[in-house]
PDB file of C-alpha atoms in Angstrom:
ATOM      1  CA  MET C1158     -21.853  -0.955  20.637  1.00  0.00           C
ATOM      2  CA  PRO C1159     -21.444  -4.657  19.343  1.00  0.00           C
ATOM      3  CA  ASP C1160     -19.086  -6.800  20.694  1.00  0.00           C
ATOM      4  CA  ILE C1161     -15.931  -7.253  18.529  1.00  0.00           C
ATOM      5  CA  LEU C1162     -14.079  -9.744  17.432  1.00  0.00           C
ATOM      6  CA  ILE C1163      -9.815  -9.751  15.684  1.00  0.00           C
ATOM      7  CA  TYR C1164      -8.799 -11.554  13.508  1.00  0.00           C
ATOM      8  CA  GLY C1165      -5.539 -12.276  13.275  1.00  0.00           C
ATOM      9  CA  THR C1166      -3.520 -13.987  16.681  1.00  0.00           C
ATOM     10  CA  ARG C1167       0.087 -12.969  15.881  1.00  0.00           C
ATOM     11  CA  GLY C1168       2.026  -9.308  16.526  1.00  0.00           C
ATOM     12  CA  MET C1169      -0.866  -6.987  14.157  1.00  0.00           C
ATOM     13  CA  GLY C1170      -3.868  -8.979  16.619  1.00  0.00           C
ATOM     14  CA  ARG C1171      -2.322  -7.732  19.949  1.00  0.00           C
ATOM     15  CA  ASP C1172      -0.726  -4.392  18.367  1.00  0.00           C
ATOM     16  CA  ALA C1173      -4.718  -3.411  17.688  1.00  0.00           C
ATOM     17  CA  LEU C1174      -6.406  -4.596  21.025  1.00  0.00           C
ATOM     18  CA  ALA C1175      -3.927  -2.696  23.018  1.00  0.00           C
ATOM     19  CA  TRP C1176      -4.680   0.055  20.355  1.00  0.00           C
ATOM     20  CA  MET C1177      -8.849   0.143  21.011  1.00  0.00           C
ATOM     21  CA  ASP C1178      -7.184  -0.346  24.738  1.00  0.00           C
ATOM     22  CA  ASP C1179      -5.642   3.271  24.360  1.00  0.00           C
ATOM     23  CA  ALA C1180      -9.212   4.011  21.537  1.00  0.00           C
ATOM     24  CA  GLY C1181     -11.954   3.032  24.621  1.00  0.00           C
ATOM     25  CA  THR C1182     -13.850   0.723  22.736  1.00  0.00           C
ATOM     26  CA  ALA C1183     -10.810  -2.385  23.914  1.00  0.00           C
ATOM     27  CA  ALA C1184     -13.800  -2.942  26.507  1.00  0.00           C
ATOM     28  CA  ASP C1185     -15.270  -4.949  22.998  1.00  0.00           C
ATOM     29  CA  VAL C1186     -13.691  -7.237  22.272  1.00  0.00           C
ATOM     30  CA  ARG C1187     -14.205 -10.573  23.150  1.00  0.00           C
ATOM     31  CA  GLY C1188     -11.368 -12.722  21.335  1.00  0.00           C
ATOM     32  CA  PHE C1189      -9.567 -13.425  18.480  1.00  0.00           C
ATOM     33  CA  ILE C1190     -10.146 -15.487  15.200  1.00  0.00           C
ATOM     34  CA  THR C1191      -7.683 -17.617  13.511  1.00  0.00           C
ATOM     35  CA  HIS C1192      -7.079 -19.571   9.408  1.00  0.00           C
ATOM     36  CA  HIS C1193      -4.592 -21.536  12.792  1.00  0.00           C
ATOM     37  CA  PRO C1194      -7.216 -24.285  13.753  1.00  0.00           C
ATOM     38  CA  GLU C1195      -3.792 -25.779  15.918  1.00  0.00           C
ATOM     39  CA  GLU C1196      -4.876 -21.650  17.959  1.00  0.00           C
ATOM     40  CA  ILE C1197      -8.442 -22.850  18.499  1.00  0.00           C
ATOM     41  CA  GLY C1198      -8.593 -22.688  21.866  1.00  0.00           C
ATOM     42  CA  THR C1199      -6.057 -21.238  23.187  1.00  0.00           C
ATOM     43  CA  GLU C1200      -5.828 -17.309  24.615  1.00  0.00           C
ATOM     44  CA  VAL C1201      -3.824 -14.312  23.075  1.00  0.00           C
ATOM     45  CA  ALA C1202      -3.554 -11.391  25.094  1.00  0.00           C
ATOM     46  CA  GLY C1203      -5.834 -12.689  27.734  1.00  0.00           C
ATOM     47  CA  LEU C1204      -8.491 -13.283  25.229  1.00  0.00           C
ATOM     48  CA  PRO C1205      -9.649 -16.811  23.764  1.00  0.00           C
ATOM     49  CA  VAL C1206      -9.610 -18.093  20.942  1.00  0.00           C
ATOM     50  CA  LEU C1207     -12.732 -18.311  19.535  1.00  0.00           C
ATOM     51  CA  GLY C1208     -13.031 -20.183  16.406  1.00  0.00           C
ATOM     52  CA  GLY C1209     -12.051 -19.573  12.238  1.00  0.00           C
ATOM     53  CA  LEU C1210     -13.063 -18.081   9.798  1.00  0.00           C
ATOM     54  CA  ASP C1211     -16.612 -18.686   9.887  1.00  0.00           C
ATOM     55  CA  HIS C1212     -17.199 -18.228  13.587  1.00  0.00           C
ATOM     56  CA  PRO C1213     -18.778 -14.712  12.978  1.00  0.00           C
ATOM     57  CA  LEU C1214     -21.983 -16.247  11.067  1.00  0.00           C
ATOM     58  CA  SER C1215     -22.874 -17.989  14.568  1.00  0.00           C
ATOM     59  CA  HIS C1216     -22.168 -14.579  16.719  1.00  0.00           C
ATOM     60  CA  PRO C1217     -24.573 -12.263  15.180  1.00  0.00           C
ATOM     61  CA  GLY C1218     -24.284  -8.673  15.104  1.00  0.00           C
ATOM     62  CA  ALA C1219     -20.446  -8.767  15.847  1.00  0.00           C
ATOM     63  CA  SER C1220     -17.557  -6.425  13.896  1.00  0.00           C
ATOM     64  CA  VAL C1221     -14.209  -7.871  12.726  1.00  0.00           C
ATOM     65  CA  VAL C1222     -11.372  -6.512  12.587  1.00  0.00           C
ATOM     66  CA  LEU C1223      -8.928  -7.468  10.071  1.00  0.00           C
ATOM     67  CA  ALA C1224      -5.839  -7.319  12.089  1.00  0.00           C
ATOM     68  CA  ALA C1225      -3.626 -10.111   9.980  1.00  0.00           C
ATOM     69  CA  GLY C1226       0.054  -8.491   8.575  1.00  0.00           C
ATOM     70  CA  SER C1227       0.292 -11.036   5.885  1.00  0.00           C
ATOM     71  CA  THR C1228      -1.520  -9.358   2.862  1.00  0.00           C
ATOM     72  CA  PRO C1229      -3.258 -12.409   1.204  1.00  0.00           C
ATOM     73  CA  LYS C1230      -4.998 -13.571   3.840  1.00  0.00           C
ATOM     74  CA  ARG C1231      -6.175  -9.785   5.394  1.00  0.00           C
ATOM     75  CA  SER C1232      -7.124  -9.563   1.473  1.00  0.00           C
ATOM     76  CA  ASP C1233      -8.725 -13.554   1.247  1.00  0.00           C
ATOM     77  CA  ALA C1234     -10.728 -12.885   4.849  1.00  0.00           C
ATOM     78  CA  LEU C1235     -11.641  -9.450   3.506  1.00  0.00           C
ATOM     79  CA  ALA C1236     -13.623 -10.824   0.431  1.00  0.00           C
ATOM     80  CA  TYR C1237     -14.776 -14.071   2.542  1.00  0.00           C
ATOM     81  CA  PHE C1238     -16.481 -11.364   5.431  1.00  0.00           C
ATOM     82  CA  ARG C1239     -18.313  -9.419   2.386  1.00  0.00           C
ATOM     83  CA  GLU C1240     -19.687 -12.877   0.748  1.00  0.00           C
ATOM     84  CA  HIS C1241     -21.224 -13.054   4.226  1.00  0.00           C
ATOM     85  CA  ASP C1242     -22.048  -9.751   4.825  1.00  0.00           C
ATOM     86  CA  VAL C1243     -19.910 -10.501   7.939  1.00  0.00           C
ATOM     87  CA  ALA C1244     -19.521  -6.054   9.703  1.00  0.00           C
ATOM     88  CA  LEU C1245     -15.975  -4.810   9.444  1.00  0.00           C
ATOM     89  CA  CYS C1246     -14.567  -3.142  12.473  1.00  0.00           C
ATOM     90  CA  THR C1247     -12.007   0.306  11.778  1.00  0.00           C
ATOM     91  CA  VAL C1248      -9.712   1.050  14.190  1.00  0.00           C
ATOM     92  CA  ILE C1249      -7.524   4.027  14.042  1.00  0.00           C
ATOM     93  CA  HIS C1250      -5.513   5.113  17.130  1.00  0.00           C
ATOM     94  CA  PRO C1251      -6.282   8.884  19.050  1.00  0.00           C
ATOM     95  CA  SER C1252      -2.387   9.067  17.949  1.00  0.00           C
ATOM     96  CA  ALA C1253      -2.921   9.363  14.002  1.00  0.00           C
ATOM     97  CA  VAL C1254      -3.183  12.076  11.830  1.00  0.00           C
ATOM     98  CA  ILE C1255      -6.339  12.330   9.821  1.00  0.00           C
ATOM     99  CA  GLY C1256      -7.002  15.390   7.352  1.00  0.00           C
ATOM    100  CA  ALA C1257      -9.904  17.382   5.703  1.00  0.00           C
ATOM    101  CA  ARG C1258     -11.727  15.126   2.719  1.00  0.00           C
ATOM    102  CA  VAL C1259     -10.671  12.223   4.003  1.00  0.00           C
ATOM    103  CA  SER C1260     -12.098   8.175   3.249  1.00  0.00           C
ATOM    104  CA  ILE C1261     -11.582   5.738   5.148  1.00  0.00           C
ATOM    105  CA  GLY C1262     -12.859   2.055   4.646  1.00  0.00           C
ATOM    106  CA  ASP C1263     -14.372  -0.251   6.815  1.00  0.00           C
ATOM    107  CA  GLY C1264     -11.436  -2.855   8.508  1.00  0.00           C
ATOM    108  CA  THR C1265      -8.429  -0.688   8.194  1.00  0.00           C
ATOM    109  CA  ILE C1266      -6.870  -0.177  10.545  1.00  0.00           C
ATOM    110  CA  ILE C1267      -4.808   3.650  11.030  1.00  0.00           C
ATOM    111  CA  CYS C1268      -1.831   3.083  13.640  1.00  0.00           C
ATOM    112  CA  PRO C1269      -0.704   5.154  15.801  1.00  0.00           C
ATOM    113  CA  GLY C1270       1.690   8.286  14.493  1.00  0.00           C
ATOM    114  CA  VAL C1271       0.041   8.186  11.462  1.00  0.00           C
ATOM    115  CA  ILE C1272      -0.133  10.795   9.008  1.00  0.00           C
ATOM    116  CA  VAL C1273      -3.356  11.479   5.813  1.00  0.00           C
ATOM    117  CA  CYS C1274      -3.174  14.159   4.895  1.00  0.00           C
ATOM    118  CA  SER C1275      -6.182  15.687   2.685  1.00  0.00           C
ATOM    119  CA  ASP C1276      -8.819  14.165   0.022  1.00  0.00           C
ATOM    120  CA  VAL C1277      -7.073  10.884   0.950  1.00  0.00           C
ATOM    121  CA  THR C1278      -8.904   7.720   0.288  1.00  0.00           C
ATOM    122  CA  ILE C1279      -8.734   4.299   1.880  1.00  0.00           C
ATOM    123  CA  GLY C1280     -10.377   1.110   1.329  1.00  0.00           C
ATOM    124  CA  SER C1281     -10.997  -1.218   3.504  1.00  0.00           C
ATOM    125  CA  GLY C1282      -9.222  -3.330   4.962  1.00  0.00           C
ATOM    126  CA  VAL C1283      -5.936  -1.637   4.572  1.00  0.00           C
ATOM    127  CA  ILE C1284      -3.324  -1.351   7.388  1.00  0.00           C
ATOM    128  CA  ALA C1285      -1.399   2.305   7.703  1.00  0.00           C
ATOM    129  CA  ASN C1286       1.669   0.713   9.934  1.00  0.00           C
ATOM    130  CA  TYR C1287       3.276   3.155  12.822  1.00  0.00           C
ATOM    131  CA  GLY C1288       4.354   6.042  11.273  1.00  0.00           C
ATOM    132  CA  ALA C1289       3.709   6.192   7.980  1.00  0.00           C
ATOM    133  CA  ILE C1290       3.322   9.356   6.170  1.00  0.00           C
ATOM    134  CA  ILE C1291       0.040   9.479   3.206  1.00  0.00           C
ATOM    135  CA  GLY C1292      -0.075  12.295   1.105  1.00  0.00           C
ATOM    136  CA  HIS C1293      -2.531  14.589   0.054  1.00  0.00           C
ATOM    137  CA  ASP C1294      -5.259  13.012  -2.763  1.00  0.00           C
ATOM    138  CA  CYS C1295      -3.302   9.409  -2.272  1.00  0.00           C
ATOM    139  CA  VAL C1296      -5.723   6.359  -3.289  1.00  0.00           C
ATOM    140  CA  ILE C1297      -4.631   3.286  -1.660  1.00  0.00           C
ATOM    141  CA  ASP C1298      -7.052   0.740  -2.789  1.00  0.00           C
ATOM    142  CA  ASP C1299      -8.445  -2.102  -0.752  1.00  0.00           C
ATOM    143  CA  ALA C1300      -6.047  -4.684   1.352  1.00  0.00           C
ATOM    144  CA  ALA C1301      -2.800  -2.464   0.868  1.00  0.00           C
ATOM    145  CA  PHE C1302      -0.072  -2.970   3.026  1.00  0.00           C
ATOM    146  CA  VAL C1303       1.760   0.347   4.216  1.00  0.00           C
ATOM    147  CA  ALA C1304       4.570   0.236   6.417  1.00  0.00           C
ATOM    148  CA  PRO C1305       5.916   1.668   9.391  1.00  0.00           C
ATOM    149  CA  GLY C1306       7.557   5.052   8.421  1.00  0.00           C
ATOM    150  CA  ALA C1307       7.065   4.303   4.489  1.00  0.00           C
ATOM    151  CA  ASN C1308       6.388   8.249   2.701  1.00  0.00           C
ATOM    152  CA  LEU C1309       3.553   8.306   0.525  1.00  0.00           C
ATOM    153  CA  ALA C1310       4.089  11.602  -1.655  1.00  0.00           C
ATOM    154  CA  GLY C1311       0.994  14.011  -3.248  1.00  0.00           C
ATOM    155  CA  THR C1312      -1.435  11.289  -5.500  1.00  0.00           C
ATOM    156  CA  VAL C1313       0.030   8.652  -5.296  1.00  0.00           C
ATOM    157  CA  HIS C1314      -2.639   5.456  -6.326  1.00  0.00           C
ATOM    158  CA  VAL C1315      -1.278   1.917  -3.527  1.00  0.00           C
ATOM    159  CA  GLY C1316      -2.841  -1.206  -6.185  1.00  0.00           C
ATOM    160  CA  SER C1317      -5.406  -2.960  -4.034  1.00  0.00           C
ATOM    161  CA  GLY C1318      -2.890  -6.032  -1.915  1.00  0.00           C
ATOM    162  CA  ALA C1319      -0.320  -4.126  -2.668  1.00  0.00           C
ATOM    163  CA  HIS C1320       3.268  -3.786  -0.308  1.00  0.00           C
ATOM    164  CA  ILE C1321       4.638  -0.345   0.671  1.00  0.00           C
ATOM    165  CA  GLY C1322       8.155  -1.352   2.867  1.00  0.00           C
ATOM    166  CA  ILE C1323       9.070  -0.467   6.240  1.00  0.00           C
ATOM    167  CA  GLY C1324      11.353   3.367   5.199  1.00  0.00           C
ATOM    168  CA  SER C1325      10.111   3.071   1.485  1.00  0.00           C
ATOM    169  CA  SER C1326       9.267   6.460  -0.317  1.00  0.00           C
ATOM    170  CA  VAL C1327       6.757   6.530  -3.172  1.00  0.00           C
ATOM    171  CA  VAL C1328       7.897  10.514  -5.323  1.00  0.00           C
ATOM    172  CA  GLN C1329       4.650  11.938  -6.294  1.00  0.00           C
ATOM    173  CA  LYS C1330       1.765  10.945  -9.131  1.00  0.00           C
ATOM    174  CA  LEU C1331       2.996   7.368  -9.170  1.00  0.00           C
ATOM    175  CA  GLN C1332       1.580   4.180  -9.535  1.00  0.00           C
ATOM    176  CA  VAL C1333       1.889   1.202  -7.900  1.00  0.00           C
ATOM    177  CA  GLY C1334       0.071  -1.922  -9.235  1.00  0.00           C
ATOM    178  CA  ALA C1335      -1.693  -4.591  -7.519  1.00  0.00           C
ATOM    179  CA  ARG C1336      -0.490  -7.225  -5.286  1.00  0.00           C
ATOM    180  CA  ALA C1337       3.550  -5.173  -5.944  1.00  0.00           C
ATOM    181  CA  MET C1338       5.727  -5.561  -3.346  1.00  0.00           C
ATOM    182  CA  VAL C1339       8.090  -1.933  -2.837  1.00  0.00           C
ATOM    183  CA  GLY C1340      11.285  -3.437  -0.681  1.00  0.00           C
ATOM    184  CA  ALA C1341      12.223  -1.302   2.225  1.00  0.00           C
ATOM    185  CA  GLY C1342      14.127   1.739   2.777  1.00  0.00           C
ATOM    186  CA  ALA C1343      12.853   1.402  -1.917  1.00  0.00           C
ATOM    187  CA  ALA C1344      13.138   4.873  -3.366  1.00  0.00           C
ATOM    188  CA  VAL C1345       9.974   5.004  -5.750  1.00  0.00           C
ATOM    189  CA  VAL C1346      10.711   7.303  -8.818  1.00  0.00           C
ATOM    190  CA  ARG C1347       8.725   5.494 -10.932  1.00  0.00           C
ATOM    191  CA  ASP C1348       5.137   3.374 -12.266  1.00  0.00           C
ATOM    192  CA  VAL C1349       5.505  -0.188 -10.774  1.00  0.00           C
ATOM    193  CA  GLU C1350       3.576  -2.808 -12.580  1.00  0.00           C
ATOM    194  CA  PRO C1351       1.224  -4.672 -10.592  1.00  0.00           C
ATOM    195  CA  HIS C1352       2.756  -8.247  -8.891  1.00  0.00           C
ATOM    196  CA  THR C1353       6.764  -7.090  -9.589  1.00  0.00           C
ATOM    197  CA  THR C1354       9.244  -6.026  -6.604  1.00  0.00           C
ATOM    198  CA  VAL C1355      10.894  -4.084  -6.559  1.00  0.00           C
ATOM    199  CA  VAL C1356      14.223  -2.847  -4.586  1.00  0.00           C
ATOM    200  CA  GLY C1357      17.089   0.246  -4.020  1.00  0.00           C
ATOM    201  CA  VAL C1358      17.990   3.765  -4.598  1.00  0.00           C
ATOM    202  CA  PRO C1359      16.869   3.856  -6.967  1.00  0.00           C
ATOM    203  CA  ALA C1360      13.873   1.299  -7.157  1.00  0.00           C
ATOM    204  CA  ARG C1361      14.451  -1.489  -9.834  1.00  0.00           C
ATOM    205  CA  ASN C1362      12.395  -4.508 -10.433  1.00  0.00           C
ATOM    206  CA  LEU C1363      13.802  -7.598  -8.557  1.00  0.00           C
ATOM    207  CA  PRO C1364      14.481 -10.015 -10.987  1.00  0.00           C
ATOM    208  CA  GLY C1365      12.403 -13.739 -10.887  1.00  0.00           C
ATOM    209  CA  ALA C1366      10.600 -11.598  -7.876  1.00  0.00           C
ATOM    210  CA  ARG C1367       6.300 -11.831  -8.659  1.00  0.00           C
ATOM    211  CA  GLY C1368       5.320  -9.443  -5.448  1.00  0.00           C
ATOM    212  CA  VAL C1369       3.072 -10.438  -2.881  1.00  0.00           C
ATOM    213  CA  GLN C1370       1.703 -13.848  -3.715  1.00  0.00           C
TER     214      GLN C1370
END
């Protein structure tokens, strides 16, 4: 298996390393890369922080795990690696339940306890965090984040770079627009416009909020 680099040195990056250990692929991880220059040359979880986003360009054949919890940074990294033809590594924890006819893009992380029902399409650079439920026929676009315990009913479309907050719920057949933010514990019962933030039960627009920046 090719060498693996983990992009993201904070909690999500350390978690990704542990999940890869559970999946038997951690031995191929050579270190971390970061968007924080001051971290280069340090260690995370016993592995070196090797460089910045450009490091994979000097590491031919390596693939990158997109484990930055920040959706804007992960989205920017996804665009950069695509532009430079850097391979991306998908991580699916062994405890995740993946239904029939599910498509999962490169660089996506499916965390422990996630349930992905049948006929779901998940893009690249997505994070589906602990215990999230993604219902049948959902579409999750690139670099979206589905937080722990979030519940998407069937046929929900989550736009690119959107954030579905911890413990929130989205009823069936709704659209959550690109870079929209669904607050923690919100109950979404109508479409969410791109670049907006909704909170509460039922979820309503948060005045002055601009979604995921």
